[in-house]
CSV table of N, CA and C in Angstrom, one decimal:
chain,number,residue,atom,x,y,z
G,1009,MET,N,0.8,-1.3,-0.1
G,1009,MET,CA,0.2,0.2,0.0
G,1009,MET,C,0.9,1.4,0.3
G,1010,LYS,N,2.0,1.1,0.3
G,1010,LYS,CA,2.9,2.3,0.5
G,1010,LYS,C,3.4,2.8,-0.9
G,1011,SER,N,3.8,1.4,-1.1
G,1011,SER,CA,4.5,1.9,-2.8
G,1011,SER,C,3.5,2.5,-3.8
G,1012,ILE,N,2.1,2.2,-3.6
G,1012,ILE,CA,0.9,2.8,-4.6
G,1012,ILE,C,0.9,4.3,-4.3
G,1013,LYS,N,0.6,4.4,-2.8
G,1013,LYS,CA,0.6,6.1,-2.3
G,1013,LYS,C,2.0,6.7,-3.2
G,1014,VAL,N,3.6,6.1,-2.8
G,1014,VAL,CA,4.5,7.0,-3.7
G,1014,VAL,C,4.4,7.0,-4.9
G,1015,ILE,N,4.0,6.1,-5.6
G,1015,ILE,CA,3.8,5.9,-7.2
G,1015,ILE,C,2.7,7.4,-7.2
G,1016,VAL,N,1.7,7.4,-6.5
G,1016,VAL,CA,0.5,8.3,-7.0
G,1016,VAL,C,0.9,10.1,-6.8
G,1017,ILE,N,1.7,9.7,-5.5
G,1017,ILE,CA,2.1,10.8,-5.2
G,1017,ILE,C,3.3,11.7,-6.3
G,1018,GLY,N,4.3,10.4,-7.0
G,1018,GLY,CA,5.0,10.6,-7.6
G,1018,GLY,C,4.6,11.5,-8.7
G,1019,PHE,N,3.7,10.6,-9.5
G,1019,PHE,CA,2.9,11.3,-10.6
G,1019,PHE,C,2.3,12.4,-10.6
G,1020,ILE,N,1.7,12.5,-9.6
G,1020,ILE,CA,1.1,13.9,-9.4
G,1020,ILE,C,2.1,15.2,-9.3
G,1021,LEU,N,2.9,14.8,-8.7
G,1021,LEU,CA,4.0,15.8,-8.7
G,1021,LEU,C,4.5,15.9,-10.0
G,1022,ALA,N,5.1,15.0,-10.9
G,1022,ALA,CA,5.7,14.9,-12.1
G,1022,ALA,C,4.6,16.0,-12.9
G,1023,ILE,N,3.4,15.5,-13.0
G,1023,ILE,CA,2.2,16.3,-13.7
G,1023,ILE,C,2.3,18.0,-13.3
G,1024,ALA,N,2.3,18.2,-11.8
G,1024,ALA,CA,2.1,19.1,-11.9
G,1024,ALA,C,3.5,20.0,-11.8
G,1025,LEU,N,4.8,19.4,-12.1
G,1025,LEU,CA,5.7,19.9,-12.6
G,1025,LEU,C,5.9,20.3,-14.2
G,1026,VAL,N,5.4,19.7,-14.5
G,1026,VAL,CA,5.0,19.7,-15.8
G,1026,VAL,C,4.5,20.9,-16.5
G,1027,ALA,N,3.0,21.4,-15.8
G,1027,ALA,CA,2.5,22.1,-16.1
G,1027,ALA,C,2.4,23.3,-15.1
G,1028,TRP,N,3.4,23.4,-14.6
G,1028,TRP,CA,4.2,24.8,-14.0
G,1028,TRP,C,3.7,26.0,-15.1
G,1029,PRO,N,3.2,26.7,-14.0
G,1029,PRO,CA,2.8,28.0,-14.9
G,1029,PRO,C,3.9,29.2,-15.1
G,1030,VAL,N,5.0,29.2,-14.2
G,1030,VAL,CA,5.8,30.0,-14.1
G,1030,VAL,C,6.7,30.5,-15.5
G,1031,GLU,N,6.7,31.2,-16.2
G,1031,GLU,CA,7.4,31.0,-17.7
G,1031,GLU,C,8.9,31.1,-17.5
G,1032,TYR,N,9.6,31.7,-16.8
G,1032,TYR,CA,11.2,31.6,-16.3
G,1032,TYR,C,11.5,30.5,-15.8
G,1033,THR,N,11.1,29.5,-15.1
G,1033,THR,CA,11.1,28.5,-14.8
G,1033,THR,C,10.8,27.3,-15.8
G,1034,ARG,N,10.0,27.5,-16.3
G,1034,ARG,CA,8.7,26.6,-17.2
G,1034,ARG,C,10.0,25.3,-17.7
G,1035,ASN,N,11.1,25.7,-18.2
G,1035,ASN,CA,11.9,24.4,-19.1
G,1035,ASN,C,12.5,23.7,-17.8
G,1036,ILE,N,12.8,24.3,-16.8
G,1036,ILE,CA,13.4,23.7,-16.0
G,1036,ILE,C,12.2,22.6,-15.2
G,1037,THR,N,11.2,23.3,-14.7
G,1037,THR,CA,10.1,22.5,-14.0
G,1037,THR,C,9.5,21.2,-14.9
G,1038,ALA,N,9.8,21.7,-16.0
G,1038,ALA,CA,8.8,20.4,-16.9
G,1038,ALA,C,9.7,19.5,-17.0
G,1039,GLY,N,11.4,19.5,-17.6
G,1039,GLY,CA,12.4,18.8,-17.4
G,1039,GLY,C,12.3,17.2,-16.5
G,1040,THR,N,11.9,18.6,-15.0
G,1040,THR,CA,12.3,17.8,-13.6
G,1040,THR,C,11.1,16.9,-13.6
G,1041,GLY,N,9.8,17.5,-14.1
G,1041,GLY,CA,8.8,16.7,-14.3
G,1041,GLY,C,8.6,15.4,-15.4
G,1042,PHE,N,9.2,15.5,-16.5
G,1042,PHE,CA,9.3,14.2,-17.2
G,1042,PHE,C,10.1,13.3,-16.8
G,1043,LEU,N,11.1,14.0,-16.1
G,1043,LEU,CA,12.1,12.8,-15.9
G,1043,LEU,C,12.1,12.2,-14.6
G,1044,LEU,N,11.2,12.8,-13.4
G,1044,LEU,CA,10.2,12.1,-12.5
G,1044,LEU,C,9.4,11.0,-12.7
G,1045,GLY,N,8.7,11.6,-13.9
G,1045,GLY,CA,7.4,10.5,-14.4
G,1045,GLY,C,8.3,9.4,-15.4
G,1046,GLY,N,9.4,9.6,-15.6
G,1046,GLY,CA,10.1,8.5,-16.5
G,1046,GLY,C,11.0,7.4,-15.2
G,1047,VAL,N,11.2,7.9,-14.5
G,1047,VAL,CA,12.3,7.2,-13.3
G,1047,VAL,C,10.9,6.4,-12.5
G,1048,LEU,N,10.0,6.9,-12.4
G,1048,LEU,CA,8.8,6.4,-11.7
G,1048,LEU,C,8.1,5.3,-12.6
G,1049,ALA,N,8.0,5.4,-14.0
G,1049,ALA,CA,7.2,4.2,-15.2
G,1049,ALA,C,8.2,3.0,-15.0
G,1050,ALA,N,9.9,3.7,-15.1
G,1050,ALA,CA,10.8,2.7,-14.9
G,1050,ALA,C,10.8,1.6,-13.7
G,1051,TRP,N,10.6,2.4,-12.2
G,1051,TRP,CA,10.5,1.8,-11.0
G,1051,TRP,C,9.4,0.6,-11.6
G,1052,LEU,N,8.2,1.2,-11.7
G,1052,LEU,CA,7.1,0.3,-12.1
G,1052,LEU,C,6.9,-0.9,-12.9
G,1053,GLY,N,8.2,-0.6,-13.7
G,1053,GLY,CA,8.2,-1.9,-14.9
G,1053,GLY,C,9.0,-2.9,-14.2
G,1054,ILE,N,10.2,-2.2,-13.4
G,1054,ILE,CA,10.7,-3.4,-12.3
G,1054,ILE,C,9.8,-4.2,-11.8
G,1055,ARG,N,9.2,-3.3,-10.7
G,1055,ARG,CA,8.5,-4.1,-10.0
G,1055,ARG,C,7.7,-4.9,-10.4
G,1056,ARG,N,7.1,-4.7,-11.6
G,1056,ARG,CA,6.4,-5.6,-12.0
G,1056,ARG,C,7.1,-7.2,-12.7
G,1057,ARG,N,7.9,-6.5,-13.2
G,1057,ARG,CA,8.8,-7.5,-13.6
G,1057,ARG,C,9.3,-8.6,-12.7
G,1058,LYS,N,9.6,-8.3,-11.4
G,1058,LYS,CA,9.9,-9.2,-10.3
G,1058,LYS,C,8.8,-9.6,-9.9
G,1059,GLY,N,7.6,-9.0,-9.8
G,1059,GLY,CA,6.4,-9.5,-9.4
G,1059,GLY,C,6.2,-10.7,-10.5
G,1060,ALA,N,6.4,-10.8,-11.5
G,1060,ALA,CA,6.2,-11.6,-12.2
G,1060,ALA,C,7.0,-13.0,-12.5
G,1061,ARG,N,8.2,-12.6,-12.0
G,1061,ARG,CA,9.3,-13.3,-11.8
G,1061,ARG,C,9.1,-14.4,-10.6
G,1062,LYS,N,8.5,-13.7,-9.5
G,1062,LYS,CA,7.8,-14.0,-8.5
G,1062,LYS,C,6.7,-15.5,-8.5
G,1063,GLU,N,5.8,-14.6,-9.4
G,1063,GLU,CA,4.6,-15.6,-9.4
G,1063,GLU,C,5.2,-16.9,-10.7
G,1064,TYR,N,5.8,-16.7,-11.2
G,1064,TYR,CA,6.6,-17.7,-12.2
G,1064,TYR,C,6.9,-18.9,-11.6
G,1065,GLU,N,8.0,-18.5,-10.8
G,1065,GLU,CA,8.7,-19.1,-9.8
G,1065,GLU,C,8.0,-20.0,-8.7
G,1066,ASP,N,6.6,-19.5,-8.1
G,1066,ASP,CA,5.8,-20.1,-7.5
G,1066,ASP,C,4.9,-21.1,-8.5
G,1067,ASP,N,4.6,-20.9,-9.4
G,1067,ASP,CA,4.1,-21.9,-10.2
G,1067,ASP,C,5.0,-23.3,-10.7
G,1068,VAL,N,6.3,-23.0,-10.8
G,1068,VAL,CA,6.8,-23.9,-11.1
G,1068,VAL,C,7.2,-24.9,-9.7
G,1069,ARG,N,7.2,-24.4,-8.7
G,1069,ARG,CA,7.0,-24.7,-7.5
G,1069,ARG,C,6.2,-25.4,-7.6
G,1070,ARG,N,5.1,-25.0,-7.7
G,1070,ARG,CA,3.5,-25.6,-7.5
G,1070,ARG,C,3.5,-27.1,-8.4
G,1071,TYR,N,4.0,-26.7,-9.6
G,1071,TYR,CA,3.4,-27.6,-10.7
G,1071,TYR,C,4.5,-28.1,-11.2
G,1072,PRO,N,5.5,-29.1,-10.6
G,1072,PRO,CA,6.9,-29.8,-10.8
G,1072,PRO,C,6.6,-30.8,-12.3
G,1073,GLY,N,5.4,-31.1,-12.4
G,1073,GLY,CA,5.3,-32.3,-13.5
G,1073,GLY,C,5.5,-31.9,-15.0
G,1074,THR,N,6.5,-32.3,-15.6
G,1074,THR,CA,6.6,-32.3,-16.8
G,1074,THR,C,6.4,-34.0,-18.0
G,1075,THR,N,6.8,-33.4,-18.9
G,1075,THR,CA,6.3,-35.0,-20.0
G,1075,THR,C,6.6,-34.1,-21.5
G,1076,MET,N,7.3,-35.2,-22.0
G,1076,MET,CA,7.7,-35.0,-23.2
G,1076,MET,C,6.7,-35.6,-23.9
G,1077,MET,N,5.9,-34.6,-24.8
G,1077,MET,CA,4.9,-35.0,-25.8
G,1077,MET,C,5.0,-34.3,-27.2
G,1078,LYS,N,4.3,-34.8,-28.2
G,1078,LYS,CA,4.4,-34.2,-29.3
G,1078,LYS,C,3.1,-33.8,-29.8
G,1079,VAL,N,2.6,-32.7,-30.5
G,1079,VAL,CA,1.3,-32.3,-30.9
G,1079,VAL,C,1.1,-33.0,-31.9
G,1080,VAL,N,0.1,-33.9,-32.2
G,1080,VAL,CA,0.2,-34.4,-33.5
G,1080,VAL,C,-1.3,-34.0,-34.5
G,1081,TRP,N,-2.1,-33.1,-33.8
G,1081,TRP,CA,-3.3,-32.5,-34.3
G,1081,TRP,C,-4.3,-31.8,-33.5
G,1082,ILE,N,-4.3,-30.9,-34.0
G,1082,ILE,CA,-5.2,-29.3,-33.1
G,1082,ILE,C,-6.4,-29.1,-34.1
G,1083,GLU,N,-7.3,-29.4,-33.4
G,1083,GLU,CA,-8.9,-29.0,-33.6
G,1083,GLU,C,-9.3,-28.1,-33.3
G,1084,GLU,N,-9.7,-27.3,-34.3
G,1084,GLU,CA,-10.2,-25.7,-33.9
G,1084,GLU,C,-11.4,-25.8,-34.2
G,1085,SER,N,-12.2,-24.9,-33.4
G,1085,SER,CA,-13.3,-25.0,-33.1
G,1085,SER,C,-13.6,-23.0,-33.0
G,1086,VAL,N,-14.6,-23.1,-33.5
G,1086,VAL,CA,-15.2,-21.5,-33.9
G,1086,VAL,C,-16.8,-21.5,-33.0
G,1087,VAL,N,-17.2,-20.5,-31.7
G,1087,VAL,CA,-17.9,-20.4,-31.7
G,1087,VAL,C,-18.6,-19.2,-31.8
G,1088,GLU,N,-19.5,-18.6,-32.6
G,1088,GLU,CA,-20.3,-17.6,-32.9
G,1088,GLU,C,-21.7,-17.5,-31.8
G,1089,ARG,N,-21.5,-16.3,-31.0
G,1089,ARG,CA,-22.6,-16.0,-30.3
G,1089,ARG,C,-23.2,-14.4,-30.3
G,1090,TRP,N,-24.3,-14.0,-30.0
G,1090,TRP,CA,-24.6,-12.7,-30.0
G,1090,TRP,C,-24.7,-11.9,-29.0
G,1091,GLU,N,-24.3,-11.2,-28.6
G,1091,GLU,CA,-24.2,-10.2,-27.4
G,1091,GLU,C,-25.0,-9.0,-27.3
G,1092,HIS,N,-25.4,-8.5,-26.1
G,1092,HIS,CA,-26.5,-7.4,-25.8
G,1092,HIS,C,-25.2,-6.5,-25.7
G,1093,GLN,N,-25.4,-5.7,-26.4
G,1093,GLN,CA,-24.7,-4.5,-25.6
G,1093,GLN,C,-25.4,-3.5,-24.9
G,1094,GLU,N,-24.7,-2.3,-24.4
G,1094,GLU,CA,-25.5,-1.7,-23.3
G,1094,GLU,C,-26.1,-0.5,-23.7
G,1095,ASP,N,-26.2,-0.1,-25.8
G,1095,ASP,CA,-26.6,1.0,-26.1
G,1095,ASP,C,-27.9,0.3,-26.6
G,1096,GLY,N,-27.7,-1.3,-26.5
G,1096,GLY,CA,-29.3,-1.6,-27.1
G,1096,GLY,C,-29.0,-2.5,-28.2
G,1097,SER,N,-27.9,-2.4,-29.3
G,1097,SER,CA,-27.7,-3.3,-30.2
G,1097,SER,C,-27.0,-4.3,-29.8
G,1098,ASP,N,-27.0,-5.1,-30.6
G,1098,ASP,CA,-26.2,-7.1,-30.8
G,1098,ASP,C,-25.1,-6.7,-31.4
G,1099,ARG,N,-24.2,-7.6,-31.1
G,1099,ARG,CA,-23.0,-7.4,-31.7
G,1099,ARG,C,-22.4,-9.1,-31.4
G,1100,LEU,N,-22.2,-9.4,-32.7
G,1100,LEU,CA,-21.4,-10.8,-33.1
G,1100,LEU,C,-20.5,-11.4,-32.5
G,1101,ARG,N,-20.0,-12.3,-31.7
G,1101,ARG,CA,-18.9,-12.4,-30.9
G,1101,ARG,C,-18.2,-13.8,-31.4
G,1102,ARG,N,-16.9,-13.6,-32.1
G,1102,ARG,CA,-16.8,-15.1,-32.4
G,1102,ARG,C,-15.8,-15.3,-31.4
G,1103,GLU,N,-15.9,-16.7,-31.0
G,1103,GLU,CA,-14.3,-17.0,-29.9
G,1103,GLU,C,-13.8,-18.4,-30.8
G,1104,THR,N,-12.4,-18.1,-30.8
G,1104,THR,CA,-11.9,-19.6,-31.4
G,1104,THR,C,-11.0,-20.5,-30.4
G,1105,TYR,N,-11.7,-22.0,-30.4
G,1105,TYR,CA,-10.9,-22.6,-29.2
G,1105,TYR,C,-10.1,-23.8,-30.0
G,1106,TYR,N,-9.0,-23.9,-29.5
G,1106,TYR,CA,-8.0,-25.2,-30.1
G,1106,TYR,C,-7.9,-26.0,-29.1
G,1107,LEU,N,-8.1,-27.3,-29.7
G,1107,LEU,CA,-7.8,-28.6,-28.7
G,1107,LEU,C,-6.9,-29.7,-29.1
G,1108,PRO,N,-5.8,-29.6,-28.7
G,1108,PRO,CA,-4.5,-30.3,-29.2
G,1108,PRO,C,-4.6,-31.6,-28.9
G,1109,THR,N,-4.5,-32.6,-29.9
G,1109,THR,CA,-3.8,-34.1,-29.7
G,1109,THR,C,-2.4,-34.7,-29.4
G,1110,TYR,N,-2.3,-35.6,-28.1
G,1110,TYR,CA,-1.1,-35.1,-28.2
G,1110,TYR,C,-0.6,-36.9,-28.4
G,1111,GLU,N,0.5,-37.2,-28.5
G,1111,GLU,CA,1.0,-38.5,-28.8
G,1111,GLU,C,2.0,-38.9,-27.7
C-alpha cells in the first residue's frame, strides 16, 4: 500500500511540474517533471517484472510435473454468439478454441 501511495504522489508531482505556469522556470520544471515520470515508470516496470518472476517461480514450485509429448493434431472450433450491448444493439462475438491431440 505504501508503494502505491509513493507512485500516485510521484505522478501527481510530475504532472504538476510539467504544467507549472511560471515562464522563467518552465523548461526546468517541465524537464524535472518528465524525468520524475520516467523514473517512476521505470520503477513500476522493474517492480512488475520482479512480481511476475516470483509468480512464475511459485507456479514452477507448485506444478513441477513435465512430460515430453508431441502435438499430432489440433482441432479448431469457432463459436459464434450474439451479445447484447449497453446501447441496445447486438454484436456478433466469435471465439476460437483449439483442442490439441498429443502423442
